[in-house]
Amino acid sequence: MNTIITRFPPSPTGYLHIGGARTALFNWLWARKNAGQFVLRIEDTDEARSTKESVDAILESMEWLGIDWDDGPYFQTQRHDIYNEHIDRLVEQGHAYYCDCTPEEVNAMREEAKAKGLKPMYNGKCRNRGLKKGTNTVVRLKTPDTGVTIVDDIVKGSTAFQNTEIDDFIIQRSSGMAMYNLAVVVDDITMGINTIIRGDDHLVNTPKQILIYQALGAPLPVFGHVPMVLGSDKARLSKRHGAMSVGEYKKMGFLADALINYLVRLGWSHGDQEFFERQELIEKFDLEHLGRSAGMFDMDKLYALNAKHIQKKKPIELGDDLVPHLADLGIEAQNDVFTQGVIETLQPRSKTLVEMAQGAAFYYMDEIEFEEKAAKKFLKPETSDLLNKCAHALEELCDFSQGPQEEMFKQIMEETGLGFGKIAQPLRVAVTGTTVSPGIFEMFIALGKEKTVQRIRKAAQFCTAQG
Ligand code: GLU
């Protein structure tokens, strides 16, 4: 079998959006699964709307998602010569011709067709005029007058387009610039692309592109047009449904692996399995199970998947991603043993890395500020003795692991006749400033003996001062 070569051709007129990322992912997974090639091509021919910032943002998001490419990025604006060579060849071989009809003339033809109840289109006037290239000439493809052009699609099945409905469309403007469909096909042929998975908003272009392949004598690739992603109201996903760019999801604290897992499920299935690791996706992905109906974007599902991915990772794997979110809170941290210990206590209770960073903040503080309500309830003057007792007992522990800490707690419970909660809550407020935190023992272990004892002593002083 030939090497599978797929591609992702974003137009750099904005960030990488969720729909684009999903298309990139499908193509990337198919290439990776088949030990094939994945080509990145920047479709920047719309020079008024294409920007360098968008190119950078797209590349950055792809890198973050871990969708790496084997070839490219190619830029269409640097490939004019290649397009023009192909256009010249089409003219020489009689598959295309020069046309000097003015826009007014073409408009009149369209009106005339409409009046006859036909689709508005160019009437082929210059087909046999044998015109040479001039300052006002465009190049048009000579399209068949009869028969059908069939799009064989692995997702949608076969669709037949009547050739009478496809006019001799322009493939080169009078300025010498190649038109979009011509550029795409020439790129796909010269880059060896044999599998094209893209959004079904491009299905309208496909019959025209097939006619260009045929005129150039090139074999057709495999096409798969996937339905667009929808919002919860079943309208096509757009800004009003929420965040659209991959970069925003990164900022919101989603893991690349979770977003990938979520995106792939918005248009592909493997039984009813929801959770996939990256490597597993590469192994299991196939084209047979690309969905025919559109996936609906569901934020709650994405949160749930993210939480699961956070739980499944090793703390060291989350550290580098968490550090920037801590920095956003003004906390300077590294992916070191301390931070990894902190992460371990928060993994079961964080839906996003933003949440994890917020939950982690108290570990890094020099001075704990007590929440007013919590302090009023749990740091009363009479609690001072209990806190000092706990601080002392903890300090005495040579082994600061969970077992000895539990033992110590039992003893204090016996001595004081207090229940677990009555001891744990003041300690929790002492160490974190609030009443909600990870489990008390794991938290002490992550914070370390010295800081734990120090914080409890400070809280005991605070209690006394309330008297
Ligand atoms: N540049 C097009 C887009 O961003 C993709 C075209 C294609 O996949 O053929 O929508």
Tab-separated table of C-alpha atoms and ligand atoms in Angstrom:
chain	number	residue	atom	x	y	z
A	1	MET	CA	0.000	0.000	0.000
A	2	ASN	CA	1.107	3.549	-0.664
A	3	THR	CA	2.218	5.656	2.269
A	4	ILE	CA	-0.770	7.534	3.677
A	5	ILE	CA	-0.194	11.270	3.269
A	6	THR	CA	-2.682	13.633	4.884
A	7	ARG	CA	-2.695	17.383	5.367
A	8	PHE	CA	-4.022	20.279	7.359
A	9	PRO	CA	-4.367	23.535	5.428
A	10	PRO	CA	-5.516	26.332	7.764
A	11	SER	CA	-6.213	29.825	6.468
A	12	PRO	CA	-4.324	32.210	8.777
A	13	THR	CA	-7.127	34.696	9.272
A	14	GLY	CA	-7.439	34.091	13.026
A	15	TYR	CA	-6.492	31.675	15.784
A	16	LEU	CA	-6.757	27.874	15.520
A	17	HIS	CA	-10.378	27.168	16.346
A	18	ILE	CA	-11.986	24.070	17.778
A	19	GLY	CA	-13.347	22.887	14.421
A	20	GLY	CA	-9.991	23.327	12.694
A	21	ALA	CA	-8.183	21.536	15.474
A	22	ARG	CA	-10.562	18.602	15.128
A	23	THR	CA	-9.912	18.364	11.385
A	24	ALA	CA	-6.166	18.584	11.972
A	25	LEU	CA	-6.462	15.865	14.576
A	26	PHE	CA	-8.342	13.446	12.326
A	27	ASN	CA	-5.721	13.834	9.588
A	28	TRP	CA	-2.848	13.595	12.037
A	29	LEU	CA	-4.225	10.476	13.719
A	30	TRP	CA	-4.728	8.762	10.371
A	31	ALA	CA	-1.183	9.561	9.294
A	32	ARG	CA	0.304	8.471	12.608
A	33	LYS	CA	-1.710	5.259	12.730
A	34	ASN	CA	-0.451	4.273	9.280
A	35	ALA	CA	3.128	5.436	9.815
A	36	GLY	CA	2.338	7.961	7.100
A	37	GLN	CA	3.055	11.650	6.659
A	38	PHE	CA	1.167	14.694	7.877
A	39	VAL	CA	1.687	17.890	5.889
A	40	LEU	CA	1.016	21.412	7.145
A	41	ARG	CA	0.133	24.029	4.557
A	42	ILE	CA	-0.781	27.630	5.260
A	43	GLU	CA	-3.464	28.859	2.847
A	44	ASP	CA	-2.566	32.525	2.960
A	45	THR	CA	-3.649	33.651	-0.511
A	46	ASP	CA	-6.236	36.000	0.976
A	47	GLU	CA	-3.492	38.512	1.656
A	48	ALA	CA	-5.827	41.155	3.051
A	49	ARG	CA	-7.002	38.888	5.868
A	50	SER	CA	-3.952	36.672	6.458
A	51	THR	CA	-1.556	37.731	9.194
A	52	LYS	CA	1.761	36.589	10.596
A	53	GLU	CA	0.207	36.661	14.100
A	54	SER	CA	-2.412	34.147	13.000
A	55	VAL	CA	0.234	31.870	11.516
A	56	ASP	CA	2.182	32.010	14.791
A	57	ALA	CA	-0.941	31.423	16.882
A	58	ILE	CA	-1.934	28.423	14.751
A	59	LEU	CA	1.534	26.858	14.937
A	60	GLU	CA	1.690	27.471	18.688
A	61	SER	CA	-1.682	25.838	19.270
A	62	MET	CA	-0.737	22.851	17.147
A	63	GLU	CA	2.488	22.441	19.065
A	64	TRP	CA	0.615	22.678	22.349
A	65	LEU	CA	-1.877	20.045	21.196
A	66	GLY	CA	1.042	17.849	20.182
A	67	ILE	CA	-0.121	17.647	16.578
A	68	ASP	CA	3.264	17.595	14.884
A	69	TRP	CA	3.840	17.715	11.153
A	70	ASP	CA	6.374	15.908	8.980
A	71	ASP	CA	6.437	18.324	6.080
A	72	GLY	CA	5.888	22.082	5.836
A	73	PRO	CA	4.655	24.524	6.780
A	74	TYR	CA	4.232	25.411	3.128
A	75	PHE	CA	2.848	28.842	2.296
A	76	GLN	CA	0.605	29.219	-0.728
A	77	THR	CA	1.861	32.765	-1.310
A	78	GLN	CA	5.283	31.269	-2.065
A	79	ARG	CA	3.974	28.844	-4.653
A	80	HIS	CA	2.668	31.076	-7.451
A	81	ASP	CA	5.158	29.689	-9.976
A	82	ILE	CA	4.036	26.126	-9.347
A	83	TYR	CA	0.377	27.082	-9.808
A	84	ASN	CA	1.121	29.015	-12.986
A	85	GLU	CA	3.102	26.149	-14.518
A	86	HIS	CA	0.094	23.907	-14.037
A	87	ILE	CA	-2.286	26.514	-15.434
A	88	ASP	CA	-0.103	26.979	-18.531
A	89	ARG	CA	-0.081	23.234	-19.036
A	90	LEU	CA	-3.860	23.055	-18.814
A	91	VAL	CA	-4.157	25.798	-21.471
A	92	GLU	CA	-1.591	24.126	-23.742
A	93	GLN	CA	-3.422	20.814	-23.515
A	94	GLY	CA	-6.785	22.369	-24.277
A	95	HIS	CA	-8.268	21.822	-20.817
A	96	ALA	CA	-8.439	25.535	-20.085
A	97	TYR	CA	-8.658	28.746	-22.089
A	98	TYR	CA	-8.255	32.500	-21.872
A	99	CYS	CA	-11.373	34.595	-21.544
A	100	ASP	CA	-11.662	38.367	-21.873
A	101	CYS	CA	-15.320	38.789	-21.003
A	102	THR	CA	-15.915	41.826	-18.837
A	103	PRO	CA	-17.654	41.501	-15.481
A	104	GLU	CA	-20.684	43.232	-17.065
A	105	GLU	CA	-20.841	40.631	-19.820
A	106	VAL	CA	-20.557	37.774	-17.328
A	107	ASN	CA	-23.289	39.354	-15.205
A	108	ALA	CA	-25.553	39.576	-18.234
A	109	MET	CA	-24.939	35.853	-18.927
A	110	ARG	CA	-25.853	35.011	-15.374
A	111	GLU	CA	-29.048	37.035	-15.585
A	112	GLU	CA	-29.938	35.385	-18.860
A	113	ALA	CA	-29.506	31.928	-17.343
A	114	LYS	CA	-31.601	32.923	-14.351
A	115	ALA	CA	-34.366	34.192	-16.610
A	116	LYS	CA	-34.436	30.737	-18.216
A	117	GLY	CA	-34.816	29.171	-14.792
A	118	LEU	CA	-31.219	27.886	-14.841
A	119	LYS	CA	-28.382	28.306	-12.374
A	120	PRO	CA	-26.640	31.668	-12.962
A	121	MET	CA	-23.420	30.888	-14.783
A	122	TYR	CA	-20.858	31.738	-17.417
A	123	ASN	CA	-22.007	30.566	-20.882
A	124	GLY	CA	-18.690	29.411	-22.353
A	125	LYS	CA	-18.426	32.266	-24.850
A	126	CYS	CA	-14.606	32.258	-25.073
A	127	ARG	CA	-14.189	28.479	-25.159
A	128	ASN	CA	-13.390	28.243	-28.826
A	129	ARG	CA	-12.111	31.735	-29.518
A	130	GLY	CA	-8.456	30.715	-29.165
A	131	LEU	CA	-7.581	33.891	-27.277
A	132	LYS	CA	-4.001	34.532	-26.172
A	133	LYS	CA	-3.003	35.820	-22.773
A	134	GLY	CA	-3.786	39.519	-22.445
A	135	THR	CA	-3.839	42.141	-19.729
A	136	ASN	CA	-7.507	41.512	-19.006
A	137	THR	CA	-7.724	37.795	-19.535
A	138	VAL	CA	-8.632	35.224	-16.943
A	139	VAL	CA	-8.139	31.488	-17.407
A	140	ARG	CA	-11.200	29.240	-17.265
A	141	LEU	CA	-11.339	25.463	-16.971
A	142	LYS	CA	-13.182	23.727	-19.788
A	143	THR	CA	-15.692	21.646	-17.845
A	144	PRO	CA	-17.778	18.789	-19.311
A	145	ASP	CA	-21.231	19.741	-20.653
A	146	THR	CA	-22.832	16.410	-19.979
A	147	GLY	CA	-22.745	13.665	-17.401
A	148	VAL	CA	-22.133	13.865	-13.708
A	149	THR	CA	-19.176	14.371	-11.427
A	150	ILE	CA	-19.310	11.930	-8.576
A	151	VAL	CA	-17.861	12.689	-5.182
A	152	ASP	CA	-17.123	9.391	-3.480
A	153	ASP	CA	-16.893	10.200	0.148
A	154	ILE	CA	-15.954	7.856	2.975
A	155	VAL	CA	-18.286	9.677	5.372
A	156	LYS	CA	-21.177	10.783	3.198
A	157	GLY	CA	-21.160	8.082	0.556
A	158	SER	CA	-21.570	8.977	-3.107
A	159	THR	CA	-22.971	12.313	-4.282
A	160	ALA	CA	-23.529	13.046	-7.967
A	161	PHE	CA	-23.251	16.629	-9.238
A	162	GLN	CA	-24.715	17.425	-12.687
A	163	ASN	CA	-21.969	18.790	-14.932
A	164	THR	CA	-24.492	21.137	-16.541
A	165	GLU	CA	-24.567	22.920	-13.191
A	166	ILE	CA	-20.828	23.511	-13.141
A	167	ASP	CA	-19.750	26.311	-15.468
A	168	ASP	CA	-16.294	26.971	-16.911
A	169	PHE	CA	-15.021	28.455	-13.674
A	170	ILE	CA	-12.022	30.738	-13.362
A	171	ILE	CA	-8.740	29.117	-12.287
A	172	GLN	CA	-6.522	32.177	-12.758
A	173	ARG	CA	-7.436	35.827	-12.246
A	174	SER	CA	-6.423	38.523	-14.743
A	175	SER	CA	-3.780	39.598	-12.200
A	176	GLY	CA	-2.092	36.217	-12.756
A	177	MET	CA	-3.087	34.923	-9.298
A	178	ALA	CA	-4.332	31.349	-9.164
A	179	MET	CA	-7.825	30.834	-7.791
A	180	TYR	CA	-8.366	28.942	-4.557
A	181	ASN	CA	-9.580	25.594	-5.951
A	182	LEU	CA	-6.724	25.413	-8.450
A	183	ALA	CA	-4.124	26.176	-5.774
A	184	VAL	CA	-5.555	23.573	-3.391
A	185	VAL	CA	-5.565	20.819	-6.016
A	186	VAL	CA	-2.088	21.616	-7.327
A	187	ASP	CA	-0.810	21.642	-3.748
A	188	ASP	CA	-2.496	18.376	-2.899
A	189	ILE	CA	-1.139	16.709	-6.044
A	190	THR	CA	2.416	18.017	-5.723
A	191	MET	CA	2.535	17.253	-1.994
A	192	GLY	CA	1.400	13.684	-2.666
A	193	ILE	CA	-1.722	14.009	-0.513
A	194	ASN	CA	-3.855	10.890	-0.899
A	195	THR	CA	-6.315	11.297	1.966
A	196	ILE	CA	-8.283	14.480	2.622
A	197	ILE	CA	-10.479	14.734	5.690
A	198	ARG	CA	-12.126	18.131	6.003
A	199	GLY	CA	-15.266	19.909	7.109
A	200	ASP	CA	-18.358	19.400	4.987
A	201	ASP	CA	-18.499	23.155	4.400
A	202	HIS	CA	-15.929	22.366	1.678
A	203	LEU	CA	-18.089	19.786	-0.050
A	204	VAL	CA	-19.299	22.440	-2.523
A	205	ASN	CA	-15.716	22.837	-3.755
A	206	THR	CA	-15.074	19.148	-4.217
A	207	PRO	CA	-16.728	18.568	-7.646
A	208	LYS	CA	-14.782	21.507	-9.073
A	209	GLN	CA	-11.606	20.176	-7.524
A	210	ILE	CA	-12.278	16.718	-8.972
A	211	LEU	CA	-12.597	18.269	-12.453
A	212	ILE	CA	-9.195	19.919	-11.963
A	213	TYR	CA	-7.635	16.588	-10.908
A	214	GLN	CA	-9.083	15.003	-14.026
A	215	ALA	CA	-7.863	17.777	-16.304
A	216	LEU	CA	-4.391	17.435	-14.799
A	217	GLY	CA	-4.520	13.630	-15.255
A	218	ALA	CA	-3.928	13.024	-11.548
A	219	PRO	CA	-5.501	10.248	-9.444
A	220	LEU	CA	-8.132	11.349	-6.955
A	221	PRO	CA	-7.411	11.258	-3.241
A	222	VAL	CA	-9.734	9.638	-0.718
A	223	PHE	CA	-12.208	12.287	0.469
A	224	GLY	CA	-13.937	12.392	3.838
A	225	HIS	CA	-16.165	15.358	4.632
A	226	VAL	CA	-17.028	15.481	8.301
A	227	PRO	CA	-20.059	17.333	9.667
A	228	MET	CA	-19.420	20.631	11.408
A	229	VAL	CA	-19.313	20.807	15.191
A	230	LEU	CA	-22.568	22.172	16.632
A	231	GLY	CA	-23.329	24.199	19.743
A	232	SER	CA	-25.764	22.993	22.404
A	233	ASP	CA	-28.641	24.637	20.480
A	234	LYS	CA	-27.717	22.604	17.370
A	235	ALA	CA	-26.579	25.715	15.495
A	236	ARG	CA	-23.084	25.613	14.009
A	237	LEU	CA	-20.555	26.210	16.790
A	238	SER	CA	-19.638	29.872	16.993
A	239	LYS	CA	-18.351	32.487	19.386
A	240	ARG	CA	-21.689	32.961	21.036
A	241	HIS	CA	-21.475	29.381	22.341
A	242	GLY	CA	-18.304	30.227	24.268
A	243	ALA	CA	-14.578	29.916	23.732
A	244	MET	CA	-13.646	29.019	20.169
A	245	SER	CA	-9.877	29.092	20.075
A	246	VAL	CA	-7.588	26.312	21.208
A	247	GLY	CA	-5.500	28.958	22.996
A	248	GLU	CA	-8.457	29.904	25.185
A	249	TYR	CA	-8.882	26.306	26.311
A	250	LYS	CA	-5.230	26.191	27.240
A	251	LYS	CA	-5.719	29.355	29.309
A	252	MET	CA	-8.797	27.867	30.971
A	253	GLY	CA	-6.620	25.048	32.267
A	254	PHE	CA	-7.466	22.183	29.967
A	255	LEU	CA	-4.850	19.553	29.207
A	256	ALA	CA	-3.923	19.069	25.565
A	257	ASP	CA	-4.580	15.338	25.937
A	258	ALA	CA	-8.068	16.002	27.303
A	259	LEU	CA	-8.946	18.453	24.545
A	260	ILE	CA	-7.721	15.995	21.932
A	261	ASN	CA	-9.719	13.215	23.529
A	262	TYR	CA	-12.787	15.435	23.558
A	263	LEU	CA	-12.392	16.685	19.982
A	264	VAL	CA	-11.912	13.265	18.471
A	265	ARG	CA	-15.122	12.059	20.094
A	266	LEU	CA	-17.001	14.926	18.427
A	267	GLY	CA	-17.021	13.050	15.158
A	268	TRP	CA	-15.586	9.599	15.680
A	269	SER	CA	-16.427	6.705	17.932
A	270	HIS	CA	-15.033	3.439	19.169
A	271	GLY	CA	-17.992	1.649	20.689
A	272	ASP	CA	-19.085	3.759	23.615
A	273	GLN	CA	-15.593	4.392	24.948
A	274	GLU	CA	-15.162	8.018	26.069
A	275	PHE	CA	-11.725	8.143	27.663
A	276	PHE	CA	-8.665	7.711	25.439
A	277	GLU	CA	-4.974	8.222	26.023
A	278	ARG	CA	-3.133	9.760	23.077
A	279	GLN	CA	-1.328	6.557	22.086
A	280	GLU	CA	-4.510	4.560	22.310
A	281	LEU	CA	-6.202	7.009	19.939
A	282	ILE	CA	-3.453	6.532	17.398
A	283	GLU	CA	-3.906	2.789	17.597
A	284	LYS	CA	-7.699	2.767	17.480
A	285	PHE	CA	-8.529	5.634	15.113
A	286	ASP	CA	-10.111	4.586	11.821
A	287	LEU	CA	-12.024	6.188	8.982
A	288	GLU	CA	-14.949	3.753	9.123
A	289	HIS	CA	-16.204	5.240	12.358
A	290	LEU	CA	-16.147	8.907	11.434
A	291	GLY	CA	-19.681	10.031	12.253
A	292	ARG	CA	-22.291	11.061	9.713
A	293	SER	CA	-24.147	13.256	12.156
A	294	ALA	CA	-22.690	16.343	13.739
A	295	GLY	CA	-21.248	16.238	17.239
A	296	MET	CA	-22.583	18.721	19.777
A	297	PHE	CA	-20.097	20.643	21.861
A	298	ASP	CA	-20.768	20.017	25.536
A	299	MET	CA	-18.671	21.939	28.043
A	300	ASP	CA	-19.650	19.717	30.981
A	301	LYS	CA	-18.381	16.642	29.170
A	302	LEU	CA	-15.118	18.418	28.416
A	303	TYR	CA	-14.695	19.343	32.105
A	304	ALA	CA	-15.391	15.766	33.150
A	305	LEU	CA	-12.857	14.386	30.671
A	306	ASN	CA	-10.281	16.950	31.756
A	307	ALA	CA	-10.725	15.931	35.395
A	308	LYS	CA	-10.174	12.315	34.412
A	309	HIS	CA	-7.028	13.104	32.439
A	310	ILE	CA	-5.710	15.158	35.367
A	311	GLN	CA	-6.281	12.179	37.667
A	312	LYS	CA	-4.568	9.718	35.342
A	313	LYS	CA	-1.341	11.685	34.859
A	314	LYS	CA	1.727	11.421	37.014
A	315	PRO	CA	2.318	14.635	39.005
A	316	ILE	CA	5.617	15.188	37.178
A	317	GLU	CA	3.698	15.190	33.872
A	318	LEU	CA	1.386	17.953	35.096
A	319	GLY	CA	4.041	20.164	36.659
A	320	ASP	CA	5.188	22.031	33.553
A	321	ASP	CA	1.597	22.786	32.587
A	322	LEU	CA	0.622	23.922	36.082
A	323	VAL	CA	3.568	26.289	36.649
A	324	PRO	CA	2.269	29.036	34.272
A	325	HIS	CA	-1.146	28.947	35.957
A	326	LEU	CA	0.568	29.418	39.315
A	327	ALA	CA	2.519	32.310	37.802
A	328	ASP	CA	-0.809	33.887	36.799
A	329	LEU	CA	-1.594	33.999	40.527
A	330	GLY	CA	1.764	35.598	41.255
A	331	ILE	CA	3.298	32.360	42.517
A	332	GLU	CA	6.773	31.504	41.394
A	333	ALA	CA	7.096	27.732	41.299
A	334	GLN	CA	8.980	25.012	39.487
A	335	ASN	CA	8.108	21.506	38.463
A	336	ASP	CA	10.093	20.156	41.428
A	337	VAL	CA	9.476	17.553	44.124
A	338	PHE	CA	7.562	20.073	46.259
A	339	THR	CA	5.182	21.069	43.436
A	340	GLN	CA	4.728	17.428	42.467
A	341	GLY	CA	3.714	16.640	46.049
A	342	VAL	CA	1.259	19.543	45.949
A	343	ILE	CA	-0.193	18.282	42.669
A	344	GLU	CA	-0.727	14.802	44.055
A	345	THR	CA	-3.024	16.156	46.772
A	346	LEU	CA	-5.075	18.152	44.250
A	347	GLN	CA	-5.417	15.678	41.383
A	348	PRO	CA	-8.607	14.070	42.684
A	349	ARG	CA	-10.284	17.434	43.185
A	350	SER	CA	-9.356	19.577	40.161
A	351	LYS	CA	-11.390	19.850	36.990
A	352	THR	CA	-8.880	22.236	35.414
A	353	LEU	CA	-5.339	23.406	35.989
A	354	VAL	CA	-6.729	26.842	36.881
A	355	GLU	CA	-8.693	25.219	39.673
A	356	MET	CA	-5.619	23.248	40.686
A	357	ALA	CA	-3.494	26.404	40.822
A	358	GLN	CA	-6.096	28.146	42.981
A	359	GLY	CA	-6.227	25.122	45.263
A	360	ALA	CA	-2.436	25.022	45.415
A	361	ALA	CA	-1.878	28.679	46.261
A	362	PHE	CA	-1.865	28.214	50.051
A	363	TYR	CA	1.057	25.793	49.856
A	364	TYR	CA	3.298	28.520	48.488
A	365	MET	CA	2.346	31.384	50.817
A	366	ASP	CA	4.729	32.759	53.422
A	367	GLU	CA	1.927	34.198	55.492
A	368	ILE	CA	-1.477	32.526	55.735
A	369	GLU	CA	-4.417	34.864	55.789
A	370	PHE	CA	-7.353	33.362	57.627
A	371	GLU	CA	-10.784	33.650	56.096
A	372	GLU	CA	-12.840	35.710	58.517
A	373	LYS	CA	-15.697	33.270	58.913
A	374	ALA	CA	-13.386	30.275	59.286
A	375	ALA	CA	-11.238	32.041	61.868
A	376	LYS	CA	-14.270	33.100	63.894
A	377	LYS	CA	-15.534	29.568	64.029
A	378	PHE	CA	-12.341	27.554	64.436
A	379	LEU	CA	-9.566	29.812	65.754
A	380	LYS	CA	-11.022	30.808	69.111
A	381	PRO	CA	-8.889	31.709	72.109
A	382	GLU	CA	-9.502	28.325	73.722
A	383	THR	CA	-8.218	26.484	70.641
A	384	SER	CA	-4.719	27.785	71.205
A	385	ASP	CA	-3.734	24.919	73.529
A	386	LEU	CA	-5.002	22.270	71.166
A	387	LEU	CA	-3.038	23.764	68.274
A	388	ASN	CA	0.145	23.993	70.337
A	389	LYS	CA	-0.306	20.404	71.425
A	390	CYS	CA	-0.682	19.276	67.809
A	391	ALA	CA	2.293	21.362	66.689
A	392	HIS	CA	4.433	19.812	69.359
A	393	ALA	CA	3.316	16.262	68.608
A	394	LEU	CA	3.871	16.703	64.885
A	395	GLU	CA	7.308	18.167	65.488
A	396	GLU	CA	8.244	15.117	67.540
A	397	LEU	CA	7.456	12.733	64.673
A	398	CYS	CA	10.640	11.364	63.109
A	399	ASP	CA	8.606	9.709	60.392
A	400	PHE	CA	6.204	12.288	58.946
A	401	SER	CA	4.248	9.825	56.805
A	402	GLN	CA	0.530	9.131	57.060
A	403	GLY	CA	0.697	6.156	59.516
A	404	PRO	CA	2.532	7.958	62.342
A	405	GLN	CA	0.403	11.085	61.816
A	406	GLU	CA	-2.790	9.037	62.219
A	407	GLU	CA	-1.349	7.441	65.343
A	408	MET	CA	-0.601	10.863	66.787
A	409	PHE	CA	-4.126	12.049	65.981
A	410	LYS	CA	-5.641	9.077	67.793
A	411	GLN	CA	-3.622	9.865	70.868
A	412	ILE	CA	-4.718	13.490	70.918
A	413	MET	CA	-8.326	12.434	70.387
A	414	GLU	CA	-8.048	10.148	73.405
A	415	GLU	CA	-6.303	12.741	75.542
A	416	THR	CA	-8.711	15.548	74.745
A	417	GLY	CA	-11.894	13.547	74.205
A	418	LEU	CA	-12.444	15.510	70.962
A	419	GLY	CA	-13.673	13.931	67.724
A	420	PHE	CA	-11.568	13.919	64.539
A	421	GLY	CA	-13.344	16.891	62.968
A	422	LYS	CA	-12.981	19.048	66.037
A	423	ILE	CA	-9.221	18.675	65.767
A	424	ALA	CA	-8.864	18.558	62.005
A	425	GLN	CA	-10.870	21.700	61.173
A	426	PRO	CA	-8.827	24.165	63.282
A	427	LEU	CA	-5.676	22.556	61.869
A	428	ARG	CA	-7.010	22.917	58.372
A	429	VAL	CA	-7.766	26.608	58.897
A	430	ALA	CA	-4.345	27.050	60.509
A	431	VAL	CA	-2.515	25.595	57.525
A	432	THR	CA	-4.665	26.756	54.600
A	433	GLY	CA	-6.647	29.730	55.911
A	434	THR	CA	-9.911	28.050	54.841
A	435	THR	CA	-12.131	25.113	55.710
A	436	VAL	CA	-11.822	23.333	52.371
A	437	SER	CA	-8.602	21.576	51.384
A	438	PRO	CA	-7.120	18.227	50.470
A	439	GLY	CA	-7.029	15.515	53.141
A	440	ILE	CA	-5.274	16.691	56.259
A	441	PHE	CA	-2.465	14.108	56.348
A	442	GLU	CA	-1.579	14.201	52.675
A	443	MET	CA	-1.613	17.982	52.881
A	444	PHE	CA	0.801	18.031	55.836
A	445	ILE	CA	3.097	15.636	53.977
A	446	ALA	CA	3.093	17.788	50.841
A	447	LEU	CA	3.709	20.976	52.807
A	448	GLY	CA	6.464	19.355	54.881
A	449	LYS	CA	6.929	19.118	58.624
A	450	GLU	CA	8.666	22.421	59.195
A	451	LYS	CA	6.104	24.626	57.448
A	452	THR	CA	3.181	22.671	58.862
A	453	VAL	CA	4.378	23.082	62.441
A	454	GLN	CA	5.245	26.733	61.864
A	455	ARG	CA	1.774	27.519	60.497
A	456	ILE	CA	0.023	25.738	63.359
A	457	ARG	CA	2.095	27.677	65.933
A	458	LYS	CA	1.263	30.958	64.225
A	459	ALA	CA	-2.419	30.091	64.284
A	460	ALA	CA	-2.154	29.271	67.994
A	461	GLN	CA	-0.737	32.760	68.592
A	462	PHE	CA	-3.574	34.203	66.533
A	463	CYS	CA	-6.065	32.333	68.759
A	464	THR	CA	-4.497	33.739	71.911
A	465	ALA	CA	-4.598	37.241	70.454
A	466	GLN	CA	-8.376	36.924	69.999
A	467	GLY	CA	-8.833	36.693	73.788
B	1	GLU	N1	-8.069	26.479	4.067
B	1	GLU	C1	-9.323	25.833	4.261
B	1	GLU	C2	-9.884	26.206	5.612
B	1	GLU	O1	-9.186	26.727	6.452
B	1	GLU	C3	-9.215	24.323	4.175
B	1	GLU	C4	-9.363	23.813	2.792
B	1	GLU	C5	-9.330	22.301	2.606
B	1	GLU	O2	-9.285	21.547	3.570
B	1	GLU	O3	-9.335	21.892	1.453
B	1	GLU	O4	-11.059	26.017	5.828
